[in-house]
């Protein structure tokens, strides 16, 4: 339980609050204020993971977002989550962490055999083998070796929510630059959001060591934070990573601050301006075995020492190529990590640096580079090549390396910003961007005062290139890039994809720059000419549940209930989904029995159907008739007020998109019915035609579908049933014949609309009443109608009834290719005066062909043999089969006591009576082409 | 995410809008030949660059309007109009 | 020694892999070619390969304004299937699938073709009927497809939540469908074509066409003019731009199609799962990443980046189908520009300009068509008449109205 590598004092941890956690089954202790990574290091944990390809041991490399080794499976109380960055998660009591790799154990992995034979597995090896007999044979084994964790088990205890925000300025990063800017903006009255991914604001200010520097930094930090808190126009988000930068200055933020309460938030921020103060990421150096546990970024080692009071090792050798790293090394030394030597590849160092090293008794080797780290499981020494060409070794327990800084420009690049290579800084810096974004501080390349940052060119050690790691996670070596270049994968994208450098989960935060520097050297170009690959969202991976938000389960899509839903429930309705609607499919328990009973009731007595989702659009104005004439295939002008007509709508390509009746309420006032499924779509479509194509037509459209509930009463007794409603008026067929309309008020004062139309083939009325009164109206109708044998019927029975009549179901009997000729409406098209939507397309050769599929009735020769919707009519024999069409509707008809259906069949109209074969999933039945209508073909019933 | 300025309601997120495609030539009459009809019905300029296009504030006022957008950068040209002047609201 | 095989890999390992030859040459641009192919994506490279292999036409240049395989070939979700409703599409895409099945050996380059099955879900009985109509059509077209019950779907995909908001009632699977490695397809064709003498010219942008008497004679490029006997356009999302340069318009709209991947995890998803109703599809790559795609963005665009609404929509759909994926993290999101035709069927064949050929309008389905697309376009270019498999995919169909509307028929576009 002792934290052997924890200093006795110092750091921003709360030593009063020790926390117990476990790692790979071992119980360990850390402090409040630790990250998981700092707590592991405090306990001397070195190997935390295995590499992807060669299964090499890997220790913690970094202290921030760039960490690519310590990707652990962590349970902080809300279930196991794979691939958690140990450097980014705050330690909490009871946390349990495990290495995702290593068989049998992360410290001893049999997969190391791939390391021993790694010459056989260079970049792209899989492209060169596994072709015989085929890749699929090998794939399973390869797949099982990949992956960095398992899919979580059990129900996700997290709750995910979305937050939307607007601000004048979004400052990304609460380090010195970000906070300073936030304060300035706040003082000038701007609405400011500051997003910081750490759980503590301050950035590098948190890394000032225990002396006057810390006091000054803390003082400034507290003062700024205190002042920011006084502004109501400032919001500071912590543990909130800006993950994506999209068009028009909309940014996404993954806010993990409430994770301990089981909540993750995905914020979408619309910012007037964006200020990126995202800092910079220290880069590794390329030398032999630079992937060994114990080789760490110098800045990260300082981070652990100063912020957490953790020594990453007892001693270290600093290997650097720039000035900034010196600060890290000196701080490290002063924090109790014995820096046994500093190796600087630059020929000269400043007097100040020389004096500082001298004062601390640290030997300095200038003009020298690291050749390779020694050790097998962890660092035991470092081999150095000095300026005179002498090679020598130093014993050490760790290596603190620094290859200089690289600005964190990911978000800038996502915003569409272009980068430019800065020779002096040896990295890419922001150049220009069309969005309102500004980059400040280290993210803009201002790592230090201009004279205080000198860096030697990026290079690799004069040592075997197949021992120098460029990408630690994907095991990409310098030799892999050499191979890529040799094989002509020389564009940066090819190199990246061929070697997979930078394609791991860290997306190259510590590997991209080195990789393209090596590529530039090998191809004899400037890094600026090689260019860099484009950064994509997310900057840091974001929990998928958080992006989905609460749109899950019942909230995935809204459910629409009928106005009389509860009444249907009380009638024992079995509901089915139709788009967003839940509608009664049938009433009762046994589906087939119910359908049969409902169909029989409608045919012999009366049935009650809820047609409320039917689309209803009122069109009024002097040009309403002209507009509808352009929209419907059918003639509109001749329709008299109070009369109803059936209409088909086409798209401009001549395909049927909707049908339904329309009513002329008055000369300049129409009511349109559309199919339930297309109610919104057709309303929007009509608006588009009016607003965009024919704005000169004077009319207004009002969708009224939600205002009116519709009760359909159908059957020979329908008139008797409906007559029980006082005030509905005389229903005599001479007063209110088929296809006519009436509106008024019932005796109860309730307004109503009544249209006598039929989709069942029976005498039928569609009664519209205000949606709020639907339930009581249905109840009343049923109570009164019981006497006449009235019973409710659902969609399934309706489908049987209309199929018996051969009535068209748009979307079922038609698809996006069916035109009015195909369904027997050719005469109506030919008789129509003037243009309408889709007419010109119908005049094309292809729409007039006799070989088109036409809608006909069909019945199996054996009345017992069922037809399946979706079965095909075929010709030809095995091997040479061809589809001539397909069954679009099929059901058992209780009325004619056999299976019936409709089908779209090539040249079907001319093939009446022909025998055809029907194919369904390998089975073939014989059937005959018939007229679609098998019940009351003369329509006497519905005119009764 | 696009932030679109509806001439009636102001600036809103793209998911409130429906895209109506590029603004096309007027709809021809029935007399045009098959080739001209196909050209109108199917062919598009599909400009890479500044395009005049239609949008509908579907989950808002329901009005269609036209604007100019760069299809490469998604920047809107601030000058847009559908022939209807922006209504003035008096406080 | 230069062939790709395990023994050669071992041999080269002994010399530290220092002696591998280039995968493709970087030749000097010549002044004149028999055929110039614009676009070094999968389709362009495959066309060049089959021109050289099948017709002996080797004086061919494939030119690209960027790097080979850098457009949609390198951005798609790698799915391959041939379960198409219309016989023309079915025949064409099944030819492509057959070629994919042997492509690794044909090109001597492992393209990692993995026939793990493509499962299409039905979320209602109405959809199941639609799927039955589709699956029957496929069987009649001679392509494998099998309707699965709800229980069979669950057995195949144990992590799938059948009782999601739109409960899964069944599905159908094409066992031969699957995924492969997109970069490898481009590189394999490039290497094979280059070996046969085809010049692949990268970083060379076509700026115009030289047309005399209605006949193309060459192209002007950022690196000077090239005279060409024939020119073929294979530029995915940029078809309209090139066509305009050549003086004609095409029925194409360019939109951004997003794809995204999660962090890599151990294998948990065997086949590719596709839900037409809620617009999402997902597979797991060999590296372990979940590869997720969905509906395209709702407006035309040439910016190769996606927006937030499609991202949220895709992930909400994914998590609805697979609640256990909610804790996984989304690593990367990107987009390609796809050119969509009114009937979602590609445009292949001759153009109004003589000796100028076009393959485009691939929408969301170009990747799976690469081998057959290349093979049939090579035939078309060599013979100046459409290959029988693509006769119905011509520009003509928009005038006659003989559209091949896969989206309308099966509910799933290409």
Short mmCIF file of C-alpha atoms in Angstrom, two decimals, chain A residues 188-505:
data_model
loop_
_atom_site.label_atom_id
_atom_site.label_comp_id
_atom_site.label_asym_id
_atom_site.label_seq_id
_atom_site.Cartn_x
_atom_site.Cartn_y
_atom_site.Cartn_z
CA UNK A 188 -15.42 43.87 -22.36
CA UNK A 189 -18.88 42.41 -21.81
CA UNK A 190 -18.68 39.42 -24.13
CA UNK A 191 -20.53 36.20 -23.44
CA UNK A 192 -17.69 33.76 -22.83
CA UNK A 193 -17.50 30.00 -22.53
CA UNK A 194 -14.18 28.49 -21.51
CA UNK A 195 -13.78 24.77 -22.07
CA UNK A 196 -10.94 22.91 -20.38
CA UNK A 197 -10.38 19.20 -20.67
CA UNK A 198 -8.51 18.88 -17.36
CA UNK A 199 -10.34 18.74 -14.06
CA UNK A 200 -8.23 21.65 -12.88
CA UNK A 201 -7.87 24.89 -14.81
CA UNK A 202 -4.42 26.39 -15.20
CA UNK A 203 -2.65 24.30 -17.81
CA UNK A 204 1.09 24.76 -17.50
CA UNK A 205 0.54 27.10 -14.54
CA UNK A 206 -0.09 23.94 -12.54
CA UNK A 207 3.43 22.83 -13.31
CA UNK A 208 5.32 25.57 -11.52
CA UNK A 209 7.46 23.91 -8.90
CA UNK A 210 7.63 24.70 -5.22
CA UNK A 211 9.21 28.09 -5.06
CA UNK A 212 8.44 31.67 -5.90
CA UNK A 213 7.26 30.57 -9.33
CA UNK A 214 4.47 28.51 -7.85
CA UNK A 215 3.37 31.25 -5.52
CA UNK A 216 3.19 33.73 -8.38
CA UNK A 217 1.40 31.30 -10.67
CA UNK A 218 -1.07 30.28 -8.00
CA UNK A 219 -1.68 33.87 -7.09
CA UNK A 220 -2.40 34.86 -10.67
CA UNK A 221 -4.55 31.81 -11.26
CA UNK A 222 -6.69 32.38 -8.18
CA UNK A 223 -7.12 36.03 -8.93
CA UNK A 224 -8.20 35.35 -12.49
CA UNK A 225 -10.54 32.54 -11.56
CA UNK A 226 -12.05 34.61 -8.77
CA UNK A 227 -12.65 37.50 -11.10
CA UNK A 228 -14.07 35.28 -13.82
CA UNK A 229 -16.54 33.88 -11.29
CA UNK A 230 -17.92 37.34 -10.69
CA UNK A 231 -19.06 37.66 -14.29
CA UNK A 232 -22.49 36.25 -15.07
CA UNK A 233 -21.48 36.21 -18.72
CA UNK A 234 -18.71 33.64 -18.22
CA UNK A 235 -19.13 29.89 -18.10
CA UNK A 236 -16.15 27.72 -17.26
CA UNK A 237 -16.49 24.06 -18.25
CA UNK A 238 -14.00 21.62 -16.73
CA UNK A 239 -13.37 18.03 -17.82
CA UNK A 240 -14.91 19.22 -21.05
CA UNK A 241 -13.02 18.32 -24.20
CA UNK A 242 -13.81 20.19 -27.37
CA UNK A 243 -13.98 17.27 -29.74
CA UNK A 244 -15.17 18.67 -33.04
CA UNK A 245 -15.06 21.95 -34.92
CA UNK A 246 -17.73 22.11 -37.60
CA UNK A 247 -19.09 24.56 -40.12
CA UNK A 248 -20.20 28.02 -39.09
CA UNK A 249 -18.39 27.96 -35.77
CA UNK A 250 -20.39 25.17 -34.21
CA UNK A 251 -18.26 23.08 -31.88
CA UNK A 252 -18.99 19.93 -29.96
CA UNK A 253 -17.84 19.41 -26.41
CA UNK A 254 -17.71 16.18 -24.49
CA UNK A 255 -18.35 17.19 -20.89
CA UNK A 256 -17.37 14.52 -18.36
CA UNK A 257 -17.58 16.67 -15.25
CA UNK A 258 -20.69 14.92 -13.93
CA UNK A 259 -19.46 11.42 -14.65
CA UNK A 260 -19.25 10.54 -10.98
CA UNK A 261 -22.99 11.26 -10.86
CA UNK A 262 -23.53 8.99 -13.82
CA UNK A 263 -24.02 11.72 -16.40
CA UNK A 264 -22.13 12.56 -19.55
CA UNK A 265 -23.03 15.60 -21.60
CA UNK A 266 -22.54 16.35 -25.27
CA UNK A 267 -22.64 20.09 -25.84
CA UNK A 268 -23.12 21.89 -29.08
CA UNK A 269 -21.79 25.40 -28.85
CA UNK A 270 -22.52 28.04 -31.44
CA UNK A 271 -19.79 30.58 -31.04
CA UNK A 272 -19.49 34.03 -32.59
CA UNK A 273 -15.75 33.69 -32.37
CA UNK A 274 -13.49 30.89 -31.28
CA UNK A 275 -10.18 31.33 -29.54
CA UNK A 276 -8.01 28.24 -29.55
CA UNK A 277 -5.63 28.24 -26.62
CA UNK A 278 -5.06 24.53 -26.87
CA UNK A 279 -1.35 24.50 -26.10
CA UNK A 280 1.21 22.21 -27.62
CA UNK A 281 2.20 18.59 -27.32
CA UNK A 282 5.75 17.49 -26.65
CA UNK A 283 7.07 15.05 -29.25
CA UNK A 284 9.16 11.94 -28.67
CA UNK A 285 12.63 11.40 -30.10
CA UNK A 286 13.57 8.57 -32.40
CA UNK A 287 16.23 6.22 -31.04
CA UNK A 288 16.63 2.51 -30.50
CA UNK A 289 14.12 0.94 -28.12
CA UNK A 290 12.53 4.32 -27.51
CA UNK A 291 9.35 2.42 -26.68
CA UNK A 292 10.65 0.75 -23.50
CA UNK A 293 8.75 1.38 -20.30
CA UNK A 294 10.68 4.13 -18.57
CA UNK A 295 11.21 6.20 -21.69
CA UNK A 296 8.91 9.13 -21.16
CA UNK A 297 8.32 12.63 -22.37
CA UNK A 298 10.39 15.03 -20.29
CA UNK A 299 7.48 17.41 -19.81
CA UNK A 300 5.29 14.55 -18.64
CA UNK A 301 7.85 13.50 -16.05
CA UNK A 302 7.94 17.05 -14.77
CA UNK A 303 4.14 17.10 -14.79
CA UNK A 304 4.03 14.05 -12.54
CA UNK A 305 6.75 15.39 -10.27
CA UNK A 306 5.43 18.88 -9.81
CA UNK A 307 1.68 18.45 -9.96
CA UNK A 308 1.39 15.09 -8.22
CA UNK A 309 4.65 14.76 -6.28
CA UNK A 310 5.45 11.56 -8.14
CA UNK A 311 8.91 10.49 -9.25
CA UNK A 312 8.51 8.45 -12.42
CA UNK A 313 11.85 6.83 -11.58
CA UNK A 314 14.67 7.37 -9.15
CA UNK A 315 16.93 8.70 -11.81
CA UNK A 316 16.82 9.65 -15.44
CA UNK A 317 18.82 10.80 -18.41
CA UNK A 318 17.48 13.79 -20.25
CA UNK A 319 17.64 13.50 -24.02
CA UNK A 320 16.56 16.68 -25.69
CA UNK A 321 16.88 18.80 -28.79
CA UNK A 322 15.36 22.07 -27.61
CA UNK A 323 15.39 24.70 -24.89
CA UNK A 324 12.01 24.14 -23.34
CA UNK A 325 12.93 20.65 -22.25
CA UNK A 326 15.71 22.07 -20.09
CA UNK A 327 13.17 23.63 -17.79
CA UNK A 328 11.53 20.27 -17.40
CA UNK A 329 14.78 18.51 -16.60
CA UNK A 330 15.91 21.05 -14.05
CA UNK A 331 12.52 20.98 -12.36
CA UNK A 332 12.67 17.20 -12.36
CA UNK A 333 16.05 17.25 -10.71
CA UNK A 334 14.83 19.68 -8.09
CA UNK A 335 11.84 17.44 -7.44
CA UNK A 336 13.95 14.49 -6.44
CA UNK A 337 14.49 12.67 -9.70
CA UNK A 338 18.23 12.41 -10.09
CA UNK A 339 19.07 13.64 -13.58
CA UNK A 340 22.32 11.77 -14.19
CA UNK A 341 23.03 13.44 -17.52
CA UNK A 342 21.57 15.74 -20.12
CA UNK A 343 22.12 14.80 -23.74
CA UNK A 344 21.38 17.66 -26.12
CA UNK A 345 21.67 17.14 -29.85
CA UNK A 346 22.37 20.81 -30.35
CA UNK A 347 26.00 21.84 -30.50
CA UNK A 348 25.55 24.78 -28.20
CA UNK A 349 23.54 25.53 -25.16
CA UNK A 350 23.05 28.84 -23.42
CA UNK A 351 25.25 29.97 -20.60
CA UNK A 352 22.24 30.00 -18.33
CA UNK A 353 21.59 26.34 -19.08
CA UNK A 354 25.22 25.40 -18.63
CA UNK A 355 25.31 27.21 -15.31
CA UNK A 356 22.11 25.60 -14.11
CA UNK A 357 23.42 22.14 -14.91
CA UNK A 358 26.74 22.90 -13.39
CA UNK A 359 25.15 24.17 -10.22
CA UNK A 360 23.26 20.89 -9.87
CA UNK A 361 26.24 18.77 -10.87
CA UNK A 362 24.52 17.36 -13.96
CA UNK A 363 26.93 16.37 -16.72
CA UNK A 364 25.90 17.77 -20.10
CA UNK A 365 26.70 16.21 -23.47
CA UNK A 366 26.09 18.66 -26.25
CA UNK A 367 26.05 17.67 -29.88
CA UNK A 368 25.15 14.19 -28.70
CA UNK A 369 22.25 11.93 -29.38
CA UNK A 370 20.70 8.89 -27.81
CA UNK A 371 21.45 5.75 -29.83
CA UNK A 372 19.36 3.26 -27.99
CA UNK A 373 17.85 2.50 -24.65
CA UNK A 374 19.05 -0.64 -22.94
CA UNK A 375 16.86 -3.09 -21.11
CA UNK A 376 14.28 -5.66 -22.00
CA UNK A 377 11.21 -5.10 -19.82
CA UNK A 378 12.18 -1.62 -18.77
CA UNK A 379 14.98 0.89 -19.17
CA UNK A 380 18.30 0.01 -17.48
CA UNK A 381 20.57 2.31 -19.39
CA UNK A 382 21.07 4.54 -22.38
CA UNK A 383 23.66 4.38 -25.13
CA UNK A 384 24.87 7.75 -26.35
CA UNK A 385 26.80 8.97 -29.35
CA UNK A 386 28.65 12.16 -28.56
CA UNK A 387 29.85 14.97 -30.79
CA UNK A 388 33.23 13.34 -31.33
CA UNK A 389 31.66 10.11 -32.49
CA UNK A 390 32.27 8.27 -29.27
CA UNK A 391 29.66 5.81 -28.10
CA UNK A 392 29.17 5.22 -24.42
CA UNK A 393 26.58 4.00 -22.02
CA UNK A 394 24.97 5.50 -18.94
CA UNK A 395 23.05 3.47 -16.40
CA UNK A 396 19.65 4.90 -15.65
CA UNK A 397 16.13 3.85 -14.71
CA UNK A 398 14.35 6.13 -17.12
CA UNK A 399 14.83 8.44 -20.07
CA UNK A 400 13.27 11.88 -20.18
CA UNK A 401 13.05 12.74 -23.84
CA UNK A 402 11.91 15.82 -25.66
CA UNK A 403 11.73 16.25 -29.39
CA UNK A 404 10.28 19.73 -29.10
CA UNK A 405 6.76 20.98 -29.14
CA UNK A 406 4.01 20.59 -31.70
CA UNK A 407 1.06 22.98 -31.51
CA UNK A 408 -2.30 21.36 -30.89
CA UNK A 409 -3.86 22.50 -34.14
CA UNK A 410 -6.35 19.65 -34.56
CA UNK A 411 -9.41 21.81 -34.04
CA UNK A 412 -8.00 24.51 -36.28
CA UNK A 413 -7.51 21.98 -39.02
CA UNK A 414 -11.02 20.58 -38.51
CA UNK A 415 -12.35 24.11 -38.92
CA UNK A 416 -10.86 24.13 -42.39
CA UNK A 417 -7.76 26.02 -41.28
CA UNK A 418 -4.60 25.61 -43.29
CA UNK A 419 -1.26 24.93 -41.66
CA UNK A 420 2.22 26.10 -42.55
CA UNK A 421 5.52 24.53 -41.64
CA UNK A 422 7.69 26.73 -39.47
CA UNK A 423 11.37 25.97 -40.02
CA UNK A 424 12.54 27.63 -36.83
CA UNK A 425 10.06 25.76 -34.67
CA UNK A 426 10.31 22.53 -36.72
CA UNK A 427 6.55 22.03 -36.62
CA UNK A 428 3.28 23.02 -38.29
CA UNK A 429 1.58 26.19 -37.13
CA UNK A 430 -1.77 27.77 -38.07
CA UNK A 431 -1.73 29.81 -41.28
CA UNK A 432 -5.22 30.90 -42.32
CA UNK A 433 -8.82 29.91 -41.92
CA UNK A 434 -12.11 31.22 -43.29
CA UNK A 435 -13.97 30.68 -40.03
CA UNK A 436 -13.91 33.22 -37.20
CA UNK A 437 -11.14 31.56 -35.25
CA UNK A 438 -8.00 32.80 -33.60
CA UNK A 439 -5.15 30.74 -32.22
CA UNK A 440 -3.12 32.02 -29.32
CA UNK A 441 -0.29 30.93 -27.08
CA UNK A 442 1.59 27.70 -27.60
CA UNK A 443 -1.08 26.51 -30.05
CA UNK A 444 0.07 29.30 -32.35
CA UNK A 445 3.70 28.29 -31.90
CA UNK A 446 4.46 30.79 -29.14
CA UNK A 447 6.04 28.22 -26.85
CA UNK A 448 8.34 30.74 -25.24
CA UNK A 449 9.85 34.10 -25.98
CA UNK A 450 11.19 33.90 -29.56
CA UNK A 451 14.86 33.75 -28.53
CA UNK A 452 14.21 31.20 -25.83
CA UNK A 453 13.18 28.35 -28.11
CA UNK A 454 15.75 26.87 -30.36
CA UNK A 455 15.33 23.36 -31.65
CA UNK A 456 17.57 21.00 -33.59
CA UNK A 457 16.10 19.35 -36.68
CA UNK A 458 14.03 16.23 -36.15
CA UNK A 459 15.99 13.17 -37.04
CA UNK A 460 16.33 9.55 -36.11
CA UNK A 461 19.27 8.00 -34.31
CA UNK A 462 22.16 6.49 -36.29
CA UNK A 463 21.05 3.05 -35.31
CA UNK A 464 18.99 0.17 -36.65
CA UNK A 465 15.84 1.73 -37.98
CA UNK A 466 13.84 -1.35 -37.10
CA UNK A 467 14.25 -0.63 -33.41
CA UNK A 468 13.07 2.97 -33.49
CA UNK A 469 9.38 3.48 -32.83
CA UNK A 470 7.47 6.23 -34.57
CA UNK A 471 3.99 5.16 -33.53
CA UNK A 472 4.02 3.38 -30.20
CA UNK A 473 0.50 2.09 -30.28
CA UNK A 474 0.52 0.67 -33.79
CA UNK A 475 4.14 -0.47 -33.63
CA UNK A 476 5.29 1.60 -36.57
CA UNK A 477 9.06 1.74 -36.92
CA UNK A 478 11.35 4.05 -38.82
CA UNK A 479 12.14 1.03 -40.98
CA UNK A 480 8.46 0.78 -41.90
CA UNK A 481 8.56 4.28 -43.32
CA UNK A 482 11.74 3.34 -45.17
CA UNK A 483 9.93 0.38 -46.66
CA UNK A 484 6.99 2.56 -47.63
CA UNK A 485 9.28 4.98 -49.42
CA UNK A 486 11.15 2.11 -51.11
CA UNK A 487 7.87 0.79 -52.43
CA UNK A 488 6.82 4.26 -53.59
CA UNK A 489 4.16 4.97 -50.98
CA UNK A 490 5.64 8.45 -50.83
CA UNK A 491 2.66 10.73 -50.50
CA UNK A 492 1.99 11.42 -46.86
CA UNK A 493 -1.45 9.79 -47.05
CA UNK A 494 -0.02 6.65 -48.64
CA UNK A 495 2.73 6.43 -46.06
CA UNK A 496 0.24 6.89 -43.25
CA UNK A 497 -2.14 4.26 -44.58
CA UNK A 498 0.56 1.83 -45.58
CA UNK A 499 2.42 1.94 -42.28
CA UNK A 500 -0.68 2.86 -40.20
CA UNK A 501 1.40 5.54 -38.48
CA UNK A 502 -0.93 7.99 -36.78
CA UNK A 503 -4.01 5.88 -37.40
CA UNK A 504 -4.28 4.46 -33.88
CA UNK A 505 -6.72 5.77 -31.31
#
